[in-house]
mmCIF file of C-alpha atoms in Angstrom:
data_model
loop_
_atom_site.group_PDB
_atom_site.id
_atom_site.type_symbol
_atom_site.label_atom_id
_atom_site.label_comp_id
_atom_site.label_asym_id
_atom_site.label_seq_id
_atom_site.Cartn_x
_atom_site.Cartn_y
_atom_site.Cartn_z
ATOM 1 C CA MET U 1 148.825 -50.906 22.123
ATOM 2 C CA LYS U 2 146.531 -49.500 19.439
ATOM 3 C CA VAL U 3 145.172 -52.966 18.791
ATOM 4 C CA LEU U 4 144.471 -53.394 22.524
ATOM 5 C CA LYS U 5 142.544 -50.092 22.656
ATOM 6 C CA LEU U 6 140.485 -51.132 19.668
ATOM 7 C CA ALA U 7 139.736 -54.476 21.300
ATOM 8 C CA ILE U 8 138.660 -52.745 24.538
ATOM 9 C CA LEU U 9 136.447 -50.313 22.619
ATOM 10 C CA ALA U 10 134.886 -53.201 20.715
ATOM 11 C CA ILE U 11 134.160 -55.099 23.927
ATOM 12 C CA PHE U 12 132.728 -51.930 25.521
ATOM 13 C CA GLY U 13 130.564 -51.338 22.460
ATOM 14 C CA ILE U 14 129.204 -54.872 22.588
ATOM 15 C CA SER U 15 128.501 -54.465 26.301
ATOM 16 C CA VAL U 16 126.616 -51.181 25.782
ATOM 17 C CA SER U 17 124.675 -52.677 22.885
ATOM 18 C CA ALA U 18 123.736 -55.726 24.946
ATOM 19 C CA SER U 19 122.683 -53.494 27.854
ATOM 20 C CA ALA U 20 120.529 -51.334 25.584
ATOM 21 C CA GLN U 21 118.963 -54.432 24.105
ATOM 22 C CA THR U 22 118.159 -55.768 27.581
ATOM 23 C CA VAL U 23 116.470 -52.480 28.562
ATOM 24 C CA GLN U 24 114.423 -52.491 25.343
ATOM 25 C CA GLU U 25 113.408 -56.096 25.943
ATOM 26 C CA LYS U 26 112.158 -55.159 29.416
ATOM 27 C CA VAL U 27 110.206 -52.223 27.982
ATOM 28 C CA ASP U 28 108.709 -54.455 25.303
ATOM 29 C CA ALA U 29 107.779 -57.046 27.911
ATOM 30 C CA LYS U 30 105.999 -54.413 30.006
ATOM 31 C CA VAL U 31 104.102 -53.154 26.971
ATOM 32 C CA GLN U 32 103.084 -56.678 26.009
ATOM 33 C CA ALA U 33 101.974 -57.480 29.559
ATOM 34 C CA ALA U 34 99.980 -54.232 29.847
ATOM 35 C CA THR U 35 98.362 -54.811 26.437
ATOM 36 C CA ALA U 36 97.456 -58.405 27.282
ATOM 37 C CA ALA U 37 95.939 -57.357 30.621
ATOM 38 C CA TYR U 38 94.026 -54.536 28.937
ATOM 39 C CA GLU U 39 92.601 -56.801 26.233
ATOM 40 C CA ALA U 40 91.656 -59.423 28.830
ATOM 41 C CA ALA U 41 89.889 -56.804 30.984
ATOM 42 C CA LEU U 42 88.031 -55.460 27.956
ATOM 43 C CA ALA U 43 86.946 -58.995 27.017
ATOM 44 C CA LYS U 44 85.634 -59.579 30.537
ATOM 45 C CA VAL U 45 83.560 -56.395 30.373
ATOM 46 C CA ASP U 46 82.111 -57.489 27.025
ATOM 47 C CA ALA U 47 81.371 -60.979 28.386
ATOM 48 C CA ALA U 48 79.675 -59.535 31.485
ATOM 49 C CA LYS U 49 77.586 -57.201 29.331
ATOM 50 C CA ARG U 50 76.490 -60.120 27.177
ATOM 51 C CA LYS U 51 75.353 -61.996 30.287
ATOM 52 C CA VAL U 52 73.358 -58.985 31.445
ATOM 53 C CA PHE U 53 71.828 -58.702 27.959
ATOM 54 C CA VAL U 54 70.897 -62.406 27.862
ATOM 55 C CA ALA U 55 69.324 -62.276 31.336
ATOM 56 C CA ASP U 56 67.433 -59.091 30.504
ATOM 57 C CA SER U 57 66.249 -60.631 27.229
ATOM 58 C CA LEU U 58 64.834 -63.609 29.132
ATOM 59 C CA ILE U 59 62.842 -61.274 31.348
ATOM 60 C CA GLN U 60 61.536 -59.164 28.474
ATOM 61 C CA ALA U 61 60.686 -62.202 26.336
ATOM 62 C CA GLY U 62 58.938 -63.808 29.312
ATOM 63 C CA GLU U 63 56.850 -60.724 30.024
ATOM 64 C CA THR U 64 55.896 -60.421 26.345
ATOM 65 C CA ALA U 65 54.936 -64.112 26.199
ATOM 66 C CA ILE U 66 52.781 -63.817 29.314
ATOM 67 C CA GLU U 67 50.974 -60.766 27.969
ATOM 68 C CA ARG U 68 50.388 -62.395 24.577
ATOM 69 C CA ASN U 69 49.187 -65.717 25.994
ATOM 70 C CA ASN U 70 46.959 -63.978 28.522
ATOM 71 C CA GLU U 71 45.214 -62.315 25.588
ATOM 72 C CA ILE U 72 44.931 -65.697 23.851
ATOM 73 C CA VAL U 73 43.379 -67.299 26.933
ATOM 74 C CA ASP U 74 40.932 -64.405 27.394
ATOM 75 C CA SER U 75 39.941 -64.619 23.739
ATOM 76 C CA LEU U 76 39.465 -68.406 23.853
ATOM 77 C CA MET U 77 37.457 -68.204 27.066
ATOM 78 C CA GLN U 78 35.188 -65.647 25.417
ATOM 79 C CA ILE U 79 34.761 -67.884 22.354
ATOM 80 C CA ARG U 80 33.995 -70.816 24.663
ATOM 81 C CA LYS U 81 31.413 -68.807 26.568
ATOM 82 C CA GLU U 82 29.684 -67.598 23.393
ATOM 83 C CA LEU U 83 29.687 -71.108 21.910
ATOM 84 C CA LEU U 84 27.991 -72.580 24.980
ATOM 85 C CA LYS U 85 25.471 -69.736 25.032
ATOM 86 C CA GLU U 86 24.575 -70.124 21.324
ATOM 87 C CA ASN U 87 24.406 -73.912 21.613
ATOM 88 C CA ALA U 88 22.193 -73.654 24.688
ATOM 89 C CA ILE U 89 19.728 -71.465 22.745
ATOM 90 C CA GLU U 90 19.809 -73.829 19.763
ATOM 91 C CA ARG U 91 19.509 -76.902 21.988
ATOM 92 C CA LYS U 92 16.493 -75.407 23.755
ATOM 93 C CA ALA U 93 14.723 -74.906 20.419
ATOM 94 C CA LEU U 94 15.645 -78.420 19.254
ATOM 95 C CA ASN U 95 14.439 -79.978 22.509
ATOM 96 C CA LYS U 96 11.076 -78.377 21.843
ATOM 97 C CA GLU U 97 10.966 -79.853 18.357
ATOM 98 C CA ALA U 98 12.064 -83.225 19.781
ATOM 99 C CA LYS U 99 8.786 -83.273 21.736
ATOM 100 C CA SER U 100 6.756 -82.704 18.572
ATOM 101 C CA ARG U 101 4.050 -85.189 17.655
ATOM 102 C CA ASP U 102 5.345 -85.084 14.094
ATOM 103 C CA LYS U 103 7.704 -88.049 13.853
ATOM 104 C CA ASP U 104 9.822 -86.533 11.059
ATOM 105 C CA ILE U 105 10.278 -83.264 12.939
ATOM 106 C CA LYS U 106 11.041 -85.183 16.130
ATOM 107 C CA LYS U 107 13.551 -87.474 14.378
ATOM 108 C CA GLN U 108 15.302 -84.547 12.647
ATOM 109 C CA ALA U 109 15.489 -82.618 15.944
ATOM 110 C CA MET U 110 17.012 -85.610 17.747
ATOM 111 C CA THR U 111 19.632 -85.987 14.998
ATOM 112 C CA GLN U 112 20.457 -82.280 15.153
ATOM 113 C CA ILE U 113 20.775 -82.416 18.946
ATOM 114 C CA LYS U 114 23.158 -85.361 18.607
ATOM 115 C CA ASP U 115 25.254 -83.510 15.994
ATOM 116 C CA LEU U 116 25.199 -80.344 18.100
ATOM 117 C CA ASP U 117 26.453 -82.237 21.155
ATOM 118 C CA LYS U 118 29.170 -83.929 19.115
ATOM 119 C CA ASN U 119 30.360 -80.680 17.492
ATOM 120 C CA GLU U 120 30.258 -78.873 20.814
ATOM 121 C CA LYS U 121 32.323 -81.588 22.470
ATOM 122 C CA ASN U 122 34.966 -81.520 19.707
ATOM 123 C CA THR U 123 35.082 -77.727 19.568
ATOM 124 C CA LEU U 124 35.393 -77.411 23.356
ATOM 125 C CA LYS U 125 38.128 -80.041 23.333
ATOM 126 C CA ASP U 126 40.077 -78.038 20.757
ATOM 127 C CA ILE U 127 39.529 -74.743 22.626
ATOM 128 C CA ASP U 128 40.553 -76.280 25.954
ATOM 129 C CA LYS U 129 43.665 -77.715 24.351
ATOM 130 C CA GLN U 130 44.632 -74.254 23.046
ATOM 131 C CA ILE U 131 43.981 -72.747 26.483
ATOM 132 C CA ALA U 132 46.165 -75.420 28.102
ATOM 133 C CA ASN U 133 48.964 -74.720 25.607
ATOM 134 C CA ALA U 134 48.754 -70.994 26.299
ATOM 135 C CA GLN U 135 48.839 -71.612 30.060
ATOM 136 C CA LYS U 136 51.811 -73.938 29.601
ATOM 137 C CA ALA U 137 53.591 -71.201 27.618
ATOM 138 C CA MET U 138 52.868 -68.725 30.429
ATOM 139 C CA ALA U 139 54.292 -71.122 33.018
ATOM 140 C CA LYS U 140 57.452 -71.469 30.922
ATOM 141 C CA ALA U 141 57.622 -67.683 30.554
ATOM 142 C CA GLU U 142 57.328 -67.278 34.339
ATOM 143 C CA ALA U 143 60.211 -69.711 34.779
ATOM 144 C CA ASN U 144 62.300 -67.723 32.272
ATOM 145 C CA ILE U 145 61.542 -64.483 34.093
ATOM 146 C CA THR U 146 62.653 -66.032 37.387
ATOM 147 C CA LYS U 147 65.786 -67.391 35.702
ATOM 148 C CA GLY U 148 66.467 -64.003 34.121
ATOM 149 C CA LYS U 149 66.049 -62.104 37.395
ATOM 150 C CA THR U 150 68.412 -64.486 39.173
ATOM 151 C CA GLY U 151 70.902 -64.341 36.301
ATOM 152 C CA ILE U 152 70.854 -60.572 35.997
ATOM 153 C CA LYS U 153 71.793 -60.129 39.654
ATOM 154 C CA THR U 154 74.875 -62.309 39.196
ATOM 155 C CA ALA U 155 75.667 -60.680 35.843
ATOM 156 C CA GLU U 156 75.409 -57.169 37.298
ATOM 157 C CA VAL U 157 77.887 -58.052 40.058
ATOM 158 C CA SER U 158 80.282 -59.501 37.466
ATOM 159 C CA LEU U 159 79.885 -56.440 35.250
ATOM 160 C CA GLU U 160 80.531 -54.070 38.137
ATOM 161 C CA ALA U 161 83.715 -55.944 39.060
ATOM 162 C CA ALA U 162 84.783 -56.124 35.405
ATOM 163 C CA MET U 163 84.236 -52.381 34.939
ATOM 164 C CA GLN U 164 86.289 -51.539 38.031
ATOM 165 C CA LYS U 165 89.088 -53.863 36.913
ATOM 166 C CA TYR U 166 88.984 -52.358 33.426
ATOM 167 C CA GLU U 167 89.369 -48.802 34.703
ATOM 168 C CA THR U 168 92.477 -49.798 36.677
ATOM 169 C CA VAL U 169 94.030 -51.821 33.851
ATOM 170 C CA ALA U 170 93.174 -49.190 31.212
ATOM 171 C CA GLU U 171 94.962 -46.521 33.235
ATOM 172 C CA LYS U 172 98.092 -48.677 33.457
ATOM 173 C CA TYR U 173 97.826 -49.532 29.771
ATOM 174 C CA GLU U 174 97.765 -45.850 28.831
ATOM 175 C CA SER U 175 100.698 -45.149 31.137
ATOM 176 C CA VAL U 176 102.873 -47.955 29.757
ATOM 177 C CA THR U 177 101.980 -47.851 26.063
ATOM 178 C CA GLY U 178 101.111 -44.190 25.611
ATOM 179 C CA ASN U 179 97.949 -45.270 23.794
ATOM 180 C CA THR U 180 94.468 -44.123 24.780
ATOM 181 C CA ALA U 181 92.281 -46.925 26.089
ATOM 182 C CA ALA U 182 88.791 -47.337 24.690
ATOM 183 C CA GLN U 183 86.207 -45.575 26.790
ATOM 184 C CA ILE U 184 83.378 -47.955 27.558
ATOM 185 C CA ASP U 185 80.016 -46.255 27.113
ATOM 186 C CA ASP U 186 77.990 -47.254 30.139
ATOM 187 C CA ASN U 187 75.539 -44.345 30.091
ATOM 188 C CA ASP U 188 72.765 -46.516 28.661
ATOM 189 C CA ASP U 189 73.706 -49.619 30.636
ATOM 190 C CA GLU U 190 71.361 -49.933 33.610
ATOM 191 C CA ALA U 191 73.405 -52.804 34.973
ATOM 192 C CA VAL U 192 76.257 -50.471 35.823
ATOM 193 C CA SER U 193 75.740 -48.732 39.151
ATOM 194 C CA LYS U 194 75.712 -44.953 39.473
ATOM 195 C CA LYS U 195 78.789 -45.250 41.660
ATOM 196 C CA ASP U 196 80.742 -46.930 38.871
ATOM 197 C CA LYS U 197 79.575 -44.334 36.324
ATOM 198 C CA LYS U 198 80.692 -41.521 38.613
ATOM 199 C CA LYS U 199 84.080 -43.181 39.165
ATOM 200 C CA ALA U 200 84.590 -43.763 35.433
ATOM 201 C CA LYS U 201 83.710 -40.135 34.679
ATOM 202 C CA LYS U 202 86.092 -38.920 37.387
ATOM 203 C CA ASP U 203 88.911 -41.083 36.037
ATOM 204 C CA ARG U 204 88.340 -39.809 32.506
ATOM 205 C CA LYS U 205 88.548 -36.206 33.719
ATOM 206 C CA LYS U 206 91.700 -37.059 35.640
ATOM 207 C CA ASN U 207 93.319 -38.640 32.578
ATOM 208 C CA LYS U 208 92.273 -35.721 30.361
ATOM 209 C CA LYS U 209 93.749 -33.203 32.841
ATOM 210 C CA ALA U 210 96.995 -35.177 33.017
ATOM 211 C CA GLU U 211 97.237 -35.133 29.215
ATOM 212 C CA GLU U 212 96.599 -31.375 29.130
ATOM 213 C CA ASP U 213 99.276 -30.782 31.805
ATOM 214 C CA GLU U 214 101.721 -32.925 29.829
ATOM 215 C CA ASP U 215 101.020 -30.950 26.645
ATOM 216 C CA TYR U 216 101.481 -27.685 28.565
ATOM 217 C CA GLU U 217 104.870 -28.835 29.906
ATOM 218 C CA GLU U 218 106.003 -29.788 26.401
ATOM 219 C CA GLU U 219 105.052 -26.335 25.122
ATOM 220 C CA ASP U 220 107.094 -24.715 27.951
ATOM 221 C CA GLU U 221 110.086 -26.840 27.013
ATOM 222 C CA ASP U 222 109.824 -25.674 23.415
#
């Protein structure tokens, strides 16, 4: 009879142990699932922020390139204008000498006019090439700005959705694991709407109040 009781107790002990193990496994599974969801949500926020940053960088780089190349074009156009003006004055003087009765003076003037025309042609060709390159760079910058503006709209929508998802998942993560989720600083992020900032702030206050209430209850129990 004593042996039977011991056997029953042993079986009961095994059963209780197995039951406890099953409960712990379920708890562990919930923690793992909540942690995985939290990390995935955090990664999506980071990815969305990177897309916003890349799109914004395209816009800023494009605007900077346009400003810089506009200055280059203005400068080159001024150089071109001054060159033509100076050459016109010099050419006028040489044309006078080219009409001289002195053959040597006339010959020298004709040679100088030929050299002046050649140098002017080569210089203008080089200036015009630089102007064309600057204008090409501005066209590319305009395209990047357009691409950036289109991309930032899509990125902002993705970031807004990612932020909302994160707030929900972070709350569940804290509830299941007892760990505090990282608070994403969106105060300096223009891509996040004011509505999302207000919601995030409200949720943080709510979580803080819940923690304070929990601490107060523990103190009462003590």
